[in-house]
PDB file of C-alpha atoms in Angstrom:
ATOM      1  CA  UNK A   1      -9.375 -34.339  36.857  1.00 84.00           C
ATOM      2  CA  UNK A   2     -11.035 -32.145  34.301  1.00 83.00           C
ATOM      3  CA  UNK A   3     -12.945 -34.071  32.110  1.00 93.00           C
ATOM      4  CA  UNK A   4     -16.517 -34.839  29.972  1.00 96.00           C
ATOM      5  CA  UNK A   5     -17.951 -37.775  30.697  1.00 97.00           C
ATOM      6  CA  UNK A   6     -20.988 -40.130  28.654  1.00 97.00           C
ATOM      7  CA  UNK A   7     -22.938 -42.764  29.815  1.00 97.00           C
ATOM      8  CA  UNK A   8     -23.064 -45.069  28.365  1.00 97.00           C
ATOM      9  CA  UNK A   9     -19.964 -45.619  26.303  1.00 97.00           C
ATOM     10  CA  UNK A  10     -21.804 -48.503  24.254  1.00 97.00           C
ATOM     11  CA  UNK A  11     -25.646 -49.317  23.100  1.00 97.00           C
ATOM     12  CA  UNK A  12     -27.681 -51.420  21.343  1.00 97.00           C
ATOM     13  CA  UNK A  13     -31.031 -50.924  20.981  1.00 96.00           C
ATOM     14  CA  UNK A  14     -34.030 -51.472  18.653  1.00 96.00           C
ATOM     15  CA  UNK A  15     -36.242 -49.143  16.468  1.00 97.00           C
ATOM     16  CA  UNK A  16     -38.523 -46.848  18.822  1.00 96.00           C
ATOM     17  CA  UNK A  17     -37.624 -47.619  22.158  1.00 97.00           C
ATOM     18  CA  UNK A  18     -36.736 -44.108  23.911  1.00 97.00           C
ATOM     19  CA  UNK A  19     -33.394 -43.775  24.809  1.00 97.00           C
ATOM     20  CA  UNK A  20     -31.079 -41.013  26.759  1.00 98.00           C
ATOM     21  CA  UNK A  21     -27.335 -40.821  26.578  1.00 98.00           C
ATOM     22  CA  UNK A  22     -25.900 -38.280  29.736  1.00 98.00           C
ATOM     23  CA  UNK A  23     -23.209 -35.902  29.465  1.00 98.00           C
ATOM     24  CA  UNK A  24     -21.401 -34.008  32.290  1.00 98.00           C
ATOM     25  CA  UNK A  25     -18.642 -31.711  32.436  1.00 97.00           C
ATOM     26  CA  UNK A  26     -16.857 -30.540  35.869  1.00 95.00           C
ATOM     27  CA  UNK A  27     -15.028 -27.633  34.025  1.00 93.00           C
ATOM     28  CA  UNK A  28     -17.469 -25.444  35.002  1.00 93.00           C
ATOM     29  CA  UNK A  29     -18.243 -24.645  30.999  1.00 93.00           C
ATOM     30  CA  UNK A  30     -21.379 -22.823  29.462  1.00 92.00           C
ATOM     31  CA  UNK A  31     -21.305 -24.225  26.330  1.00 92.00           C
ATOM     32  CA  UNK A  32     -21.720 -27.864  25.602  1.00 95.00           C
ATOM     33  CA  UNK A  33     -22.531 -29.637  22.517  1.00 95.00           C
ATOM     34  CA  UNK A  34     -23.423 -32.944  20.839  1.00 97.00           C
ATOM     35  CA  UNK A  35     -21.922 -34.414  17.542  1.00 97.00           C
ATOM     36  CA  UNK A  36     -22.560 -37.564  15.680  1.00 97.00           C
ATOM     37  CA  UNK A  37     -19.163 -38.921  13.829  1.00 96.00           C
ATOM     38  CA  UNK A  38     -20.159 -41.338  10.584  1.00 95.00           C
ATOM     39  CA  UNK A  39     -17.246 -42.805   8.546  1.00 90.00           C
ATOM     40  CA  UNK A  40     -16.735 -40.419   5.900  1.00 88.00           C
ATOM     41  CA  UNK A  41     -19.034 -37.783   7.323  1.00 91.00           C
ATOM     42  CA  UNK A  42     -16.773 -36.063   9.558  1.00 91.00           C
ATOM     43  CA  UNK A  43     -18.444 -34.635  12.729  1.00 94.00           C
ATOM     44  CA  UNK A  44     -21.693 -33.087  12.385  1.00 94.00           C
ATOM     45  CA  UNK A  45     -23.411 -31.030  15.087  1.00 93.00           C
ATOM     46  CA  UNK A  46     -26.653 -31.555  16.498  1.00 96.00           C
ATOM     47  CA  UNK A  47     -27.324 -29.676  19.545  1.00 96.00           C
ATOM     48  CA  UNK A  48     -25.844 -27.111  21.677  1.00 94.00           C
ATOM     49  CA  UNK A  49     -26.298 -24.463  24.786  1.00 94.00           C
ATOM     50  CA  UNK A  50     -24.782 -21.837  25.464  1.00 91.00           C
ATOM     51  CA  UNK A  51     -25.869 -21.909  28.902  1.00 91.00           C
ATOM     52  CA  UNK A  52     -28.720 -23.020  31.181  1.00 93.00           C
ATOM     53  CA  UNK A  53     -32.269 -23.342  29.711  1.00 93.00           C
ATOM     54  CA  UNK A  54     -30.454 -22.311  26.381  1.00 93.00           C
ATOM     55  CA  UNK A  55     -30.446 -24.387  23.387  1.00 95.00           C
ATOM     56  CA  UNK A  56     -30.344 -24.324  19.797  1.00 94.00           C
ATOM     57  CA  UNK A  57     -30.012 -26.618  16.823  1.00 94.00           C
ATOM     58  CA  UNK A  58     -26.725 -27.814  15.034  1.00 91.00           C
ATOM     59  CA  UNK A  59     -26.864 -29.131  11.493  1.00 90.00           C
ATOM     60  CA  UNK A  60     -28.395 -32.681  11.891  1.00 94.00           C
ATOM     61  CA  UNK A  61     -30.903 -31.953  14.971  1.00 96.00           C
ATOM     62  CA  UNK A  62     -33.401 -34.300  12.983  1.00 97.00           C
ATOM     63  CA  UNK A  63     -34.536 -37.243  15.664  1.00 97.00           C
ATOM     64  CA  UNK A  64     -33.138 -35.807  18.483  1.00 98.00           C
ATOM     65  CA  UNK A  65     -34.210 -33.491  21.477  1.00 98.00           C
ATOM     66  CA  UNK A  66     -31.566 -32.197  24.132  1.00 98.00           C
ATOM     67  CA  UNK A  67     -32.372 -30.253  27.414  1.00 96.00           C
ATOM     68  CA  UNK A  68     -29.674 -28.114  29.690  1.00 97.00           C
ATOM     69  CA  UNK A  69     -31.216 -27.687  33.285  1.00 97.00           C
ATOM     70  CA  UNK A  70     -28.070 -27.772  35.360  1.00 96.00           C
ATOM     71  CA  UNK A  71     -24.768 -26.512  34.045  1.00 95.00           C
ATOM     72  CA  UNK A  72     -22.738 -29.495  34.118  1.00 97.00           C
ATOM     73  CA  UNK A  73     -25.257 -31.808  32.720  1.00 98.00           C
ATOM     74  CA  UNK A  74     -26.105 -31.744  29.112  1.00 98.00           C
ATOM     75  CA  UNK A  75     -28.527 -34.981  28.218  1.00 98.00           C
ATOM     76  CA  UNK A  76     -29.220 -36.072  24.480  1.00 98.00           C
ATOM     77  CA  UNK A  77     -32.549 -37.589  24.039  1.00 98.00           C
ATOM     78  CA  UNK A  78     -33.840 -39.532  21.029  1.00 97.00           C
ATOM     79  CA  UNK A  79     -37.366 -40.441  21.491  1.00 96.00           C
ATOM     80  CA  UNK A  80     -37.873 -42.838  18.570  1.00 97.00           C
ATOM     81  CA  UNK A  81     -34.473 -43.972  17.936  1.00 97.00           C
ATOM     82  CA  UNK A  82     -33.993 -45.431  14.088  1.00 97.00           C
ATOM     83  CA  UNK A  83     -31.226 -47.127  12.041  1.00 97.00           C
ATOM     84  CA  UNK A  84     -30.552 -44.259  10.364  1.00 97.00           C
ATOM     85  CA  UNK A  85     -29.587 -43.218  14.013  1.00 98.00           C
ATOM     86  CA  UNK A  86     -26.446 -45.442  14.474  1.00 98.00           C
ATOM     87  CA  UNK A  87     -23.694 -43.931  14.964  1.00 98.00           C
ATOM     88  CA  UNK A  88     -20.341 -42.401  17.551  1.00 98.00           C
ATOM     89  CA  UNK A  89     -21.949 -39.509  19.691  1.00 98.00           C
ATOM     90  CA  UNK A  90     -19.585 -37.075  21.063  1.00 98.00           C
ATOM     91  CA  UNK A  91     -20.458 -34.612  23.923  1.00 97.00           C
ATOM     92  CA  UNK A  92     -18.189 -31.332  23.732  1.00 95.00           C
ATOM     93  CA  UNK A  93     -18.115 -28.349  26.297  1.00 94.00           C
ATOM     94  CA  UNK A  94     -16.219 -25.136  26.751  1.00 91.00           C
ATOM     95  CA  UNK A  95     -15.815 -22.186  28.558  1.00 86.00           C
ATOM     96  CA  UNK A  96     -17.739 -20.054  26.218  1.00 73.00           C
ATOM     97  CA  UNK A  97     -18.978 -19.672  22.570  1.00 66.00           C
ATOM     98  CA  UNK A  98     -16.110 -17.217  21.449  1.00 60.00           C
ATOM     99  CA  UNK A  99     -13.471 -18.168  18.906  1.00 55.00           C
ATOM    100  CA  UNK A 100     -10.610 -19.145  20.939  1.00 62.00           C
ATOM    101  CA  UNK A 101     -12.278 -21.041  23.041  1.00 76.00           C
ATOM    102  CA  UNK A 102     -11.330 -24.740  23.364  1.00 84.00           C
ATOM    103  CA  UNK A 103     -13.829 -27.554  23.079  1.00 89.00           C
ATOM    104  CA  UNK A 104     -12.790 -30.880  25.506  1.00 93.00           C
ATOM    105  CA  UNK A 105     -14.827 -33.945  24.166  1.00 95.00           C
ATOM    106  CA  UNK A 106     -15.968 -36.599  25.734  1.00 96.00           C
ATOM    107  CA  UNK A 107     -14.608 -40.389  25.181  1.00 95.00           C
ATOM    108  CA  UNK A 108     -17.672 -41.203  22.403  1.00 97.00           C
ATOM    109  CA  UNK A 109     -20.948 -43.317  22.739  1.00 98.00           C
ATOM    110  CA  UNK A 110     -21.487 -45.816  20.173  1.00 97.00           C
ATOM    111  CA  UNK A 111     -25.151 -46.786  20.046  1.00 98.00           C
ATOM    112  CA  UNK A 112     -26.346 -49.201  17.974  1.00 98.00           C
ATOM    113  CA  UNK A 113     -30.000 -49.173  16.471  1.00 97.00           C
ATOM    114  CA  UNK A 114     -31.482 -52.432  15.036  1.00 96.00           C
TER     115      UNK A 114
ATOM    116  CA  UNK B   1     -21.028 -22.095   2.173  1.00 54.00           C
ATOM    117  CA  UNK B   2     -20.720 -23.544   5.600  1.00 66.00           C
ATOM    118  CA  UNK B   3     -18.553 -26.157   4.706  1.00 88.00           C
ATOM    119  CA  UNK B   4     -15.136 -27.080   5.063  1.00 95.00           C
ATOM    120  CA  UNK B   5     -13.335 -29.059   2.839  1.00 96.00           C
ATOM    121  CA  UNK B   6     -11.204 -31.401   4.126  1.00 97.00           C
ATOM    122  CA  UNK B   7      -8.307 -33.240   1.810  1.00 96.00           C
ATOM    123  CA  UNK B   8      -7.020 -35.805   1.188  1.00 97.00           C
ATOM    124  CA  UNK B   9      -9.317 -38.405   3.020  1.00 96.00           C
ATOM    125  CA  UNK B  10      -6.268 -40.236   3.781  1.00 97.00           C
ATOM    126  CA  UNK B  11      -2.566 -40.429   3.529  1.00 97.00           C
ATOM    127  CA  UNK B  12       0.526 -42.128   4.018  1.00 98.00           C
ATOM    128  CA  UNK B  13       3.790 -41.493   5.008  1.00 98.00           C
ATOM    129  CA  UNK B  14       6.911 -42.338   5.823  1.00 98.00           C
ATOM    130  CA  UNK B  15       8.521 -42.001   9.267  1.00 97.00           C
ATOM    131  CA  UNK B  16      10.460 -38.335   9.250  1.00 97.00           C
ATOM    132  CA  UNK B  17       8.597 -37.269   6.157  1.00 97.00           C
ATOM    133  CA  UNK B  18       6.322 -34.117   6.192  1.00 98.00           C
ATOM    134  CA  UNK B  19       2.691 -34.792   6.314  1.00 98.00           C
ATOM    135  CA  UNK B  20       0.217 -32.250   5.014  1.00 98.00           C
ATOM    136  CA  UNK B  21      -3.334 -31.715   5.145  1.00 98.00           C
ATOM    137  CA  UNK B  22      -5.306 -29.239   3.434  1.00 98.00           C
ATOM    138  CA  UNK B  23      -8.762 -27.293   4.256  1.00 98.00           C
ATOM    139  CA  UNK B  24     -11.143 -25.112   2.636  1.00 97.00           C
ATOM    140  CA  UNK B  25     -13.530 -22.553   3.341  1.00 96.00           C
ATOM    141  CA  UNK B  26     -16.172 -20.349   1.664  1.00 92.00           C
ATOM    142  CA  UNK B  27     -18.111 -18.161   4.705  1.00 88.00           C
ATOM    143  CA  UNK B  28     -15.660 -15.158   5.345  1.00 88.00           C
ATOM    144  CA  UNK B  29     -17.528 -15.204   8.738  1.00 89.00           C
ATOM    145  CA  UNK B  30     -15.076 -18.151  10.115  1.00 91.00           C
ATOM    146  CA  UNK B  31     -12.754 -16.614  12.443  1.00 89.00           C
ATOM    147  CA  UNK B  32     -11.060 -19.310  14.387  1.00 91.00           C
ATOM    148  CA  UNK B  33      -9.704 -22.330  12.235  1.00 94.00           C
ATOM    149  CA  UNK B  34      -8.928 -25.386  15.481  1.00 94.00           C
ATOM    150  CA  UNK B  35      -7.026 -28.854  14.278  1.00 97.00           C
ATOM    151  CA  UNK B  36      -8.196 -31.819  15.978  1.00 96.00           C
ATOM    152  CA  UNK B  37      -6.035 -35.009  16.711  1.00 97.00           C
ATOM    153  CA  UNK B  38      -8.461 -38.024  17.312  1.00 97.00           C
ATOM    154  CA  UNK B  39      -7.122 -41.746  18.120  1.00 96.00           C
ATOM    155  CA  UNK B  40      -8.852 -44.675  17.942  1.00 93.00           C
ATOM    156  CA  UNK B  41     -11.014 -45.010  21.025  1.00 91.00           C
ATOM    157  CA  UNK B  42     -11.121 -41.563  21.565  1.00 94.00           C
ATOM    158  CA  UNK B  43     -12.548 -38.343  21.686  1.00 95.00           C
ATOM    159  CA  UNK B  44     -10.820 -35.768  19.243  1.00 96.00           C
ATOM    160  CA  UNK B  45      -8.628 -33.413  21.299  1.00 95.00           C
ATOM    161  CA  UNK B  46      -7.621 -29.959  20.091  1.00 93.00           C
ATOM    162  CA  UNK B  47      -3.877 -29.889  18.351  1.00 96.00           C
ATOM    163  CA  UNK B  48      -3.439 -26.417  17.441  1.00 95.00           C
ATOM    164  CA  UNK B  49      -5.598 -23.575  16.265  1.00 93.00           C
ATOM    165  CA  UNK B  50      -5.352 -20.464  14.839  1.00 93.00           C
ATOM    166  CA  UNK B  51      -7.103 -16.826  13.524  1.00 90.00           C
ATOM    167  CA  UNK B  52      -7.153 -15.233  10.294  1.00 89.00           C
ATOM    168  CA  UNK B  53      -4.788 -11.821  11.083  1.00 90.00           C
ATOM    169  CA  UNK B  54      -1.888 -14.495  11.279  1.00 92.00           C
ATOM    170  CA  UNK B  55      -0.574 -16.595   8.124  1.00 94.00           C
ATOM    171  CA  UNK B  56       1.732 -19.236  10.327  1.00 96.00           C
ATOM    172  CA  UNK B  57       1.383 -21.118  13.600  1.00 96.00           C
ATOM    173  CA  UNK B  58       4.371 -23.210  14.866  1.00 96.00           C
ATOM    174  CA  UNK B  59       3.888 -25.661  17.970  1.00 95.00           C
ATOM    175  CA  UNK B  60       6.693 -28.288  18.100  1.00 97.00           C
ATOM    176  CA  UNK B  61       6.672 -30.003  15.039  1.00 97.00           C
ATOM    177  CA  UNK B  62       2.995 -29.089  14.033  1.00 98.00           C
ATOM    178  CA  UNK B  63       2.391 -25.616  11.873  1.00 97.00           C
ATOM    179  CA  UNK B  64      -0.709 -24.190  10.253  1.00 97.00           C
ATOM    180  CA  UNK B  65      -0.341 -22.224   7.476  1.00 96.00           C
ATOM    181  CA  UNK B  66      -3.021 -20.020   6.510  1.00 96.00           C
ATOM    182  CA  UNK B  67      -4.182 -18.034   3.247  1.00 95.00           C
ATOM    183  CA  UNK B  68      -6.970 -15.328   3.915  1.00 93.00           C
ATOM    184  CA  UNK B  69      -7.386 -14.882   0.476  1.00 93.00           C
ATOM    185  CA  UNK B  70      -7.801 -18.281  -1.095  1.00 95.00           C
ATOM    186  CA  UNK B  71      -9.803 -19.114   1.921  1.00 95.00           C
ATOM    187  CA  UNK B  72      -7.723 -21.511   2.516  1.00 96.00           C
ATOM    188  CA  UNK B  73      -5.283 -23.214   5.877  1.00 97.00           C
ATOM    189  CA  UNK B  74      -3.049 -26.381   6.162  1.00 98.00           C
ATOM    190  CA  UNK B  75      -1.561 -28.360   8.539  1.00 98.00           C
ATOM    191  CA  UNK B  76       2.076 -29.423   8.319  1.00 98.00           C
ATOM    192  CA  UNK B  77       3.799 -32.082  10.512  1.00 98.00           C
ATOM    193  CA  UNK B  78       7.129 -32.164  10.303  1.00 98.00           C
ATOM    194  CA  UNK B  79       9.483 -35.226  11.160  1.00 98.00           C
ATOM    195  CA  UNK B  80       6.208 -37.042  11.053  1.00 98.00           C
ATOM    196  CA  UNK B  81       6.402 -40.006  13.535  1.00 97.00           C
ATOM    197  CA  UNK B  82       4.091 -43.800  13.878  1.00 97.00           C
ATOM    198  CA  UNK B  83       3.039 -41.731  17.467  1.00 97.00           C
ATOM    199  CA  UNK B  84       1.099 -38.857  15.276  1.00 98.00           C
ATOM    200  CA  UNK B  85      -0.825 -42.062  13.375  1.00 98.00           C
ATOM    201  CA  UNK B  86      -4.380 -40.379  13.763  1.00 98.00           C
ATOM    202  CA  UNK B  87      -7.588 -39.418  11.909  1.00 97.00           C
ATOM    203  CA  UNK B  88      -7.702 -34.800  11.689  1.00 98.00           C
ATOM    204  CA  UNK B  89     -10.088 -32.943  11.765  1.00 97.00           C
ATOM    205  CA  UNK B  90     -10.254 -29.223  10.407  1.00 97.00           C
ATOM    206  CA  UNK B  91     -12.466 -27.307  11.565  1.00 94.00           C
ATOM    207  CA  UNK B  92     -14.416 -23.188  11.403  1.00 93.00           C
ATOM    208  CA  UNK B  93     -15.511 -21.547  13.705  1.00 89.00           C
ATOM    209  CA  UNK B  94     -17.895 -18.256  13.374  1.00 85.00           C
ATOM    210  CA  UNK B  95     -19.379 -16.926  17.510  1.00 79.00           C
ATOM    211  CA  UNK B  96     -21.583 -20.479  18.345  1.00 78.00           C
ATOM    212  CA  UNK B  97     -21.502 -22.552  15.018  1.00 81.00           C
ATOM    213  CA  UNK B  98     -18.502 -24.917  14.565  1.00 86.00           C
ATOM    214  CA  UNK B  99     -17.698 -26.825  11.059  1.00 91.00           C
ATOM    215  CA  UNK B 100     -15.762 -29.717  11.100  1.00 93.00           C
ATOM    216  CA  UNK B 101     -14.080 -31.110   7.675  1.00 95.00           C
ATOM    217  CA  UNK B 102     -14.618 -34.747   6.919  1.00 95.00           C
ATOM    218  CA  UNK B 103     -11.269 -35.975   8.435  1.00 96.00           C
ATOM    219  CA  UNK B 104      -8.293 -37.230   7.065  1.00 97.00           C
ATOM    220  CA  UNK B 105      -6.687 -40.804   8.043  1.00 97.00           C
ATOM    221  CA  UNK B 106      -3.128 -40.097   8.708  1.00 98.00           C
ATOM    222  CA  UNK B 107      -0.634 -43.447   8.963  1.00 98.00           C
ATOM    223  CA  UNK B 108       2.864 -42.974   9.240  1.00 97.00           C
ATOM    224  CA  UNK B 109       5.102 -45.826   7.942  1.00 96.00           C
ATOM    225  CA  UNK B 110       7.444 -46.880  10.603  1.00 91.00           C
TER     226      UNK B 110
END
């Protein structure tokens, strides 16, 4: 079955200790991307690559790192996670960066910072 | 001037009723306007989508309607059914940068 998957689906942390949430796509996709959704914010991007070893910065990359060393795999990292932090992640992918192309998202992480 | 304005932030309606939700734009660079359906629990998943050289997309009982000039697209659903109770998203795209809107909270009265 085609599909994104995230790992994990929930989280609860505390302020500073490093955390990773995985992504991974079996559609065979260049372009993947992470999004944070916040009631009343809508979804906002903060990462995406276009392909392997290539990366660039949405509009809220603040707090967060991201790395893209294997197609399928698309990681988002947040080194010092803070409450400001807490929020539904969504990893997206699809087959390219043009304008018809189709982003599948994944089913959400909700992480929790205290 | 990347944004996309997304109204209203939510709305009722009754079963069979039209629903409509409205978007905005300001960069002229957008050239691929997607809807997203997202249900609770879930990731969003594209509804329908279209480009600026056409003013009308029908799929089953979901259209977008499209104004180049005002900058401007909509989504319609007609015969609006408790089944299309959802939050959706708007959205712009221009080459590698996607826009969402804020979302709209749709409930449909059964």
């Amino acid at each position: 079955e085609a599909q994104v998957t995230q790992n994990p689906r929930y989280l609860i942390t505390v302020t500073g200790k490093k955390l990773t949430v995985t992504c991974s796509q079996n559609m065979n996709h260049e372009y993947m991307s992470w999004y944070r959704q916040d009631p009343g914010l809508g979804l906002r991007q903060i990462y995406y690559s276009m392909n392997v070893e290539v990366t660039d910065k949405g509009d809220v990359p603040e707090g967060y790192k991201v790395s893209r060393k294997e197609k399928r795999n698309f990681p988002l990292i947040l080194e010092s996670p803070s409450p400001n932090q807490t929020s539904l992640y969504f990893c997206a992918s699809s087959f390219g960066a043009g304008s018809s192309s189709e982003q599948f998202f994944g089913p959400g992480t909700r992480l929790t910072v205290l | 001037q990347q944004q996309v304005k997304q109204s209203p932030q939510s709305l009722i309606v009754q079963k069979g009723g039209i629903s409509i939700i409205n978007c905005a734009y300001e960069n002229t660079a957008f050239d691929y306007f997607p809807w997203y359906q997202q249900f609770p629990g879930k990731g969003p998943a594209l509804l329908i989508a279209i480009r600026p050289d056409v003013s009308e997309k029908k799929e089953g009982r979901f259209t977008i309607s499209f104004n180049k000039s005002a900058k401007q697209f909509s989504l319609h659903i007609m015969d609006s059914q408790p089944g299309d109770s959802a939050t959706y998203f708007c959205a712009a795209r221009a080459g590698d940068k996607i826009i969402f809107g804020k979302g709209t909270r749709l409930h449909i009265l059964p």
